[in-house]
Short mmCIF file of C-alpha atoms in Angstrom, two decimals:
data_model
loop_
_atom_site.label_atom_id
_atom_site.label_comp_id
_atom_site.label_asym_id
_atom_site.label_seq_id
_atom_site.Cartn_x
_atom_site.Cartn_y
_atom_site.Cartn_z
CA UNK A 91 -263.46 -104.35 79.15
CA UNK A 92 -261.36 -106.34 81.73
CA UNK A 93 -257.93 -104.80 82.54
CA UNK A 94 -255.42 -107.25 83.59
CA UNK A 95 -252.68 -106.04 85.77
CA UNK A 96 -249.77 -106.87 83.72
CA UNK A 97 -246.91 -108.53 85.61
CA UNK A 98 -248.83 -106.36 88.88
CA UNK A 99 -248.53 -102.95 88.13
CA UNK A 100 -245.18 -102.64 86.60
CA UNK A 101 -245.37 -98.77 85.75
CA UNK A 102 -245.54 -97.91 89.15
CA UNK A 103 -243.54 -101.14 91.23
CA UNK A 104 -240.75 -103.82 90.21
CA UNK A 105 -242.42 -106.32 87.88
CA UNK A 106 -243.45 -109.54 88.73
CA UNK A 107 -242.67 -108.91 92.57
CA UNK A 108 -245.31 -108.84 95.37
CA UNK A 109 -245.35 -105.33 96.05
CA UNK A 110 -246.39 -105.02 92.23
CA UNK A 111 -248.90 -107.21 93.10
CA UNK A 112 -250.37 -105.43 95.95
CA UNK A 113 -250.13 -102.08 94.05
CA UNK A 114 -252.24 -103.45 91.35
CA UNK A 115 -255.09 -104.87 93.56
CA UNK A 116 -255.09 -101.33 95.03
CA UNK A 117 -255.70 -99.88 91.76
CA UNK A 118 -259.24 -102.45 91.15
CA UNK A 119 -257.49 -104.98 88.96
CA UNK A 120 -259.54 -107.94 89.10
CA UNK A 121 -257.44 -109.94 87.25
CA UNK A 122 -253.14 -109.96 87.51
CA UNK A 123 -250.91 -111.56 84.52
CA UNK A 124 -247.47 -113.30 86.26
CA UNK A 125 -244.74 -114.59 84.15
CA UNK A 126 -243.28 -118.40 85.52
CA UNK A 127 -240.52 -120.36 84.94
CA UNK A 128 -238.19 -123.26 86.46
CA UNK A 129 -235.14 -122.51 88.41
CA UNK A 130 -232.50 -124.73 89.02
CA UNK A 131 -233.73 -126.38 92.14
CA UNK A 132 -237.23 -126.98 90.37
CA UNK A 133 -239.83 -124.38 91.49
CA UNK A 134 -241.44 -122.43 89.63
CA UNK A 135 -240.25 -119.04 90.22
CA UNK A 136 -242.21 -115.67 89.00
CA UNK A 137 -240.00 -113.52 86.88
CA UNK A 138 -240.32 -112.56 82.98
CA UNK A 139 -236.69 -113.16 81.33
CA UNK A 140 -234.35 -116.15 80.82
CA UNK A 141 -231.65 -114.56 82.50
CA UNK A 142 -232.14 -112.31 85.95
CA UNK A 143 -229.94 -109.23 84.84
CA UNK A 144 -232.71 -106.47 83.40
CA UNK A 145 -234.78 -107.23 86.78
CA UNK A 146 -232.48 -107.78 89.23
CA UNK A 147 -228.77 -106.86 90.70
CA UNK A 148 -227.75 -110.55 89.79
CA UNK A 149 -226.50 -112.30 86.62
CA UNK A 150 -227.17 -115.32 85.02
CA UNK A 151 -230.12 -117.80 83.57
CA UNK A 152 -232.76 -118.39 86.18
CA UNK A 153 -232.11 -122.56 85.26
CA UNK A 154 -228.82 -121.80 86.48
CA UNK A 155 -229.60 -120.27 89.72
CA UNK A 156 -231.13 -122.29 92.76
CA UNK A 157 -234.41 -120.66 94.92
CA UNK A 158 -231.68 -120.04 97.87
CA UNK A 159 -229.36 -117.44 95.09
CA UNK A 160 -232.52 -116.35 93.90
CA UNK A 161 -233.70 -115.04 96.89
CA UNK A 162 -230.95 -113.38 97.62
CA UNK A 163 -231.12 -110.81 94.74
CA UNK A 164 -232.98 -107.46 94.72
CA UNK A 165 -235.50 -107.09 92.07
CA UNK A 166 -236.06 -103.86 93.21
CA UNK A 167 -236.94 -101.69 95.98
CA UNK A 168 -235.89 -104.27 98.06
CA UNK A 169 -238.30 -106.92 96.55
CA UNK A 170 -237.81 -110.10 95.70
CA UNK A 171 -238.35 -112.91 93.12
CA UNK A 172 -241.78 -114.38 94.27
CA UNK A 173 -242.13 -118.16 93.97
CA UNK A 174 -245.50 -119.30 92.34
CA UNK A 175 -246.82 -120.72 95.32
CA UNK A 176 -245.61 -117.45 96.78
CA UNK A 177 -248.27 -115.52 94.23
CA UNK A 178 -251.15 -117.81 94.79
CA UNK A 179 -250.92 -117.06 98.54
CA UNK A 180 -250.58 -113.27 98.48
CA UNK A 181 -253.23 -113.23 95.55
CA UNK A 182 -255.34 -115.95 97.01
CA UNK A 183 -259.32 -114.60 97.02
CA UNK A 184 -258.50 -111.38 96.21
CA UNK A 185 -258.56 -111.52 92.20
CA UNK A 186 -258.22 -114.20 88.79
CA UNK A 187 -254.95 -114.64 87.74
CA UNK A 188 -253.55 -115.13 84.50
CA UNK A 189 -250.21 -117.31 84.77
CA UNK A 190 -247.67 -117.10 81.68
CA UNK A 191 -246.03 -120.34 80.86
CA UNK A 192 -242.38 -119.24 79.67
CA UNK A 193 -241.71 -122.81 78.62
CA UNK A 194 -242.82 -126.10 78.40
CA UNK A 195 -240.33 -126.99 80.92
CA UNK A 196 -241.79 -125.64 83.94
CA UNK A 197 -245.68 -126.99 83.03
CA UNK A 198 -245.31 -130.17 85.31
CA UNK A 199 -244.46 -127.84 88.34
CA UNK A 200 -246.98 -125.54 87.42
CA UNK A 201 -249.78 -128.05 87.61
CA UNK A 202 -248.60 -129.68 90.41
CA UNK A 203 -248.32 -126.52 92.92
CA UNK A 204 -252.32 -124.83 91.15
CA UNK A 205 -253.69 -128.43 91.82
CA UNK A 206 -252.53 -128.10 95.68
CA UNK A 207 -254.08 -124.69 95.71
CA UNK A 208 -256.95 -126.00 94.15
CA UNK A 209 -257.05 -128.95 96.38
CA UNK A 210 -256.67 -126.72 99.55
CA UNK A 211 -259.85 -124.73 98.53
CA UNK A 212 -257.49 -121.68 97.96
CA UNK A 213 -258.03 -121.13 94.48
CA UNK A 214 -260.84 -122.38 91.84
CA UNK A 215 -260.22 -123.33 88.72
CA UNK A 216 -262.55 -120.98 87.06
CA UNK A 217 -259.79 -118.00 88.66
CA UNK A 218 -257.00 -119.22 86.46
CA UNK A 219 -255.93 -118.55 83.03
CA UNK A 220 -252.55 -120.22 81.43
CA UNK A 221 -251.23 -118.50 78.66
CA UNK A 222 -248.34 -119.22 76.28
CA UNK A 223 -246.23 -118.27 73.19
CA UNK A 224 -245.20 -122.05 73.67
CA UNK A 225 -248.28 -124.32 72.24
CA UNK A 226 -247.16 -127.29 72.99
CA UNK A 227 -246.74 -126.20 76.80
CA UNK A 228 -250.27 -125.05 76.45
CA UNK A 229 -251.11 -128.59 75.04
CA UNK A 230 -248.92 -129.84 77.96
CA UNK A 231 -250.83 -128.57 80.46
CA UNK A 232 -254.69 -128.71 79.01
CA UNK A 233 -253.89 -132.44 79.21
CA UNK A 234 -252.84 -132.27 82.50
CA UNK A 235 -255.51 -129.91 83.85
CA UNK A 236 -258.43 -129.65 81.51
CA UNK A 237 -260.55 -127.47 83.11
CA UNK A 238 -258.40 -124.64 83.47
CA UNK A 239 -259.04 -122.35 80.79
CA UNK A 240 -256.07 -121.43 78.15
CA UNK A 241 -255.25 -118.42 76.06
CA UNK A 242 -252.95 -118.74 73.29
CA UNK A 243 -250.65 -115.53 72.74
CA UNK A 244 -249.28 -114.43 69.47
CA UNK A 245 -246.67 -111.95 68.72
CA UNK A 246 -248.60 -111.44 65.13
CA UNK A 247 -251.59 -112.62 63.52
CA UNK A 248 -251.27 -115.84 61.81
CA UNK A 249 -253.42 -116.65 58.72
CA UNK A 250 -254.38 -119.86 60.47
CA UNK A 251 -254.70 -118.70 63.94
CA UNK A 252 -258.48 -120.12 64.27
CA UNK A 253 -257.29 -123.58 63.13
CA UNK A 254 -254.38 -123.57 65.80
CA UNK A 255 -256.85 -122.36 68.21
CA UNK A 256 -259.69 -125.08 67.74
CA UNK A 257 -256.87 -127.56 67.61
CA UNK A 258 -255.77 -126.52 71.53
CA UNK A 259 -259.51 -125.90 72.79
CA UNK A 260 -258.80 -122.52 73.79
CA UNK A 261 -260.39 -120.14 76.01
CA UNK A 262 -258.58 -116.57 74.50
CA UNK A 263 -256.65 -115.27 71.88
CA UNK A 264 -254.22 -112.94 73.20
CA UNK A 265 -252.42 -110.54 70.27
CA UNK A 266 -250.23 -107.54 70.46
CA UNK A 267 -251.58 -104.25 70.25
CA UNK A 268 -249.51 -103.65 67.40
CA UNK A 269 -251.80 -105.54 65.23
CA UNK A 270 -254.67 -105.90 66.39
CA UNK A 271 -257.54 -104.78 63.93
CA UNK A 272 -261.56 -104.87 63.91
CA UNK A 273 -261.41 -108.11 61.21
CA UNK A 274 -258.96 -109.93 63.83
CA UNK A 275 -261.54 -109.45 66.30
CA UNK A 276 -264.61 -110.17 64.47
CA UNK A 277 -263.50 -113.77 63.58
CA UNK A 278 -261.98 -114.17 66.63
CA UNK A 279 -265.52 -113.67 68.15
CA UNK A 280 -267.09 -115.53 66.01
CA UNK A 281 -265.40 -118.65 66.92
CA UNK A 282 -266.27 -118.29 70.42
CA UNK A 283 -263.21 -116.71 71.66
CA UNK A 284 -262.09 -114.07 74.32
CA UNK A 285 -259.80 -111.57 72.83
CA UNK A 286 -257.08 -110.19 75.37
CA UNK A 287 -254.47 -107.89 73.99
CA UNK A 288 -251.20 -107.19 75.58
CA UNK A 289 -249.56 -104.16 76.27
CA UNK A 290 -252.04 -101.09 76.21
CA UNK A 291 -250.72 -98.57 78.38
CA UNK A 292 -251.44 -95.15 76.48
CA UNK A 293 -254.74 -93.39 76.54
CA UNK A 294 -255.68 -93.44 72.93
CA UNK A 295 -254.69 -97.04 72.72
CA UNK A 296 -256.92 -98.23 75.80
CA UNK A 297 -260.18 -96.07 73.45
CA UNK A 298 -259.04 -97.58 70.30
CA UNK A 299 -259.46 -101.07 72.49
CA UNK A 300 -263.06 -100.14 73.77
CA UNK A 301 -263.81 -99.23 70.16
CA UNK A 302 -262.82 -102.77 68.84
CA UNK A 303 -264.82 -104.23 71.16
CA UNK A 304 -261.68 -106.47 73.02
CA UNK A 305 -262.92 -108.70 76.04
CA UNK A 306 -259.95 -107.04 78.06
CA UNK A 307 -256.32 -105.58 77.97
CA UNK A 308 -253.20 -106.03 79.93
CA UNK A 309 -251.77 -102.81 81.24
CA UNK A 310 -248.76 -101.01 83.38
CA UNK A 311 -251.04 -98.93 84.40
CA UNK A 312 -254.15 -100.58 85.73
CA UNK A 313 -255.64 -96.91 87.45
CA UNK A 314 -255.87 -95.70 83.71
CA UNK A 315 -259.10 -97.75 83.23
#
């Protein structure tokens, strides 16, 4: 069962901030989930919510807010927001990485800063994973870079799931530990898919997980696996 470093290793380090990062890769997770969106001046910026105020000491929506204000805040312990490009060179060798789109807006940047890493030989395709609660950013980008493989997250399971899957070519199915169950998995499987469930952070959650027989989880705590 893959663990997946979810935004780093939050439980123990700022989220979504490079010392997160580093903490996770310390703890053996091979793969690390990021969450990306646009700021003002256009680059895609690694941080989870619309607005900066739960993560940082600043307020406001990160479209608002240019990379120079950005940088300026403390996400904390002294961190700071990490720019994509930022990410790909701290993470660069060193594990797969599973980028979150958080809208469709910030696809366009997205593609064009992973096809300079993958360009520059510092990243492979085959390392990446772009995952969305946004399909049509995850249609977006497929079209854009086909051979990067997509996972499709859901907050709950959908009756039709397997149709909207098939219809986006999708690599994973990524559902909340909430409801996950052994029939979601089953036909998930069956279809050819990867499951991934998000957030599994207690004990007797991460065994219930081995016991459905889940491809991998994203965690806080990556040392508890």
């Amino acid at each position: 069962m893959l663990k997946i470093g979810h935004r780093g290793a939050m439980g123990y380090a700022p989220e979504n901030t490079l010392k997160s990062f580093a903490i996770a890769l310390e703890m053996g997770a091979p793969m690390i989930e990021i969450d990306v969106t646009q700021c003002a001046t256009g680059e895609a910026v690694v941080i989870h919510d619309d607005r900066v105020d739960r993560t940082t000491d600043g307020e406001g929506y990160v479209s608002d807010l240019s990379l120079e204000v950005l940088k300026k805040l403390d996400a904390g312990e002294g961190e700071r927001v990490p720019t994509l490009q930022e990410t790909l060179d701290a993470l660069s060798g060193k594990c797969e990485l599973n980028v979150e789109l958080k809208s469709e807006r910030v696809v366009e940047e997205v593609v064009h800063v992973l096809k300079s890493a993958v360009a520059n030989g510092s990243w492979q395709e085959d390392a990446l994973i772009i995952s969305s609660f946004d399909h049509h950013a995850l249609r977006k980008f497929k079209e854009m870079m086909p051979a990067v493989r997509i996972a499709v997250l859901v907050g709950i399971i959908p009756l039709n799931y397997a149709d909207i899957i098939g219809d986006l070519d999708a690599y994973a199915i990524n559902p909340c530990v909430d409801f996950i169950n052994a029939i979601f998995v089953t036909h998930a499987k069956a279809k050819g898919l990867k499951v991934f469930v998000y957030t599994v952070n207690h004990p007797e959650d991460i065994n219930r997980m081995r016991t459905l027989g889940v491809d991998g989880i994203f965690t806080n705590y990556p040392d508890r696996l």
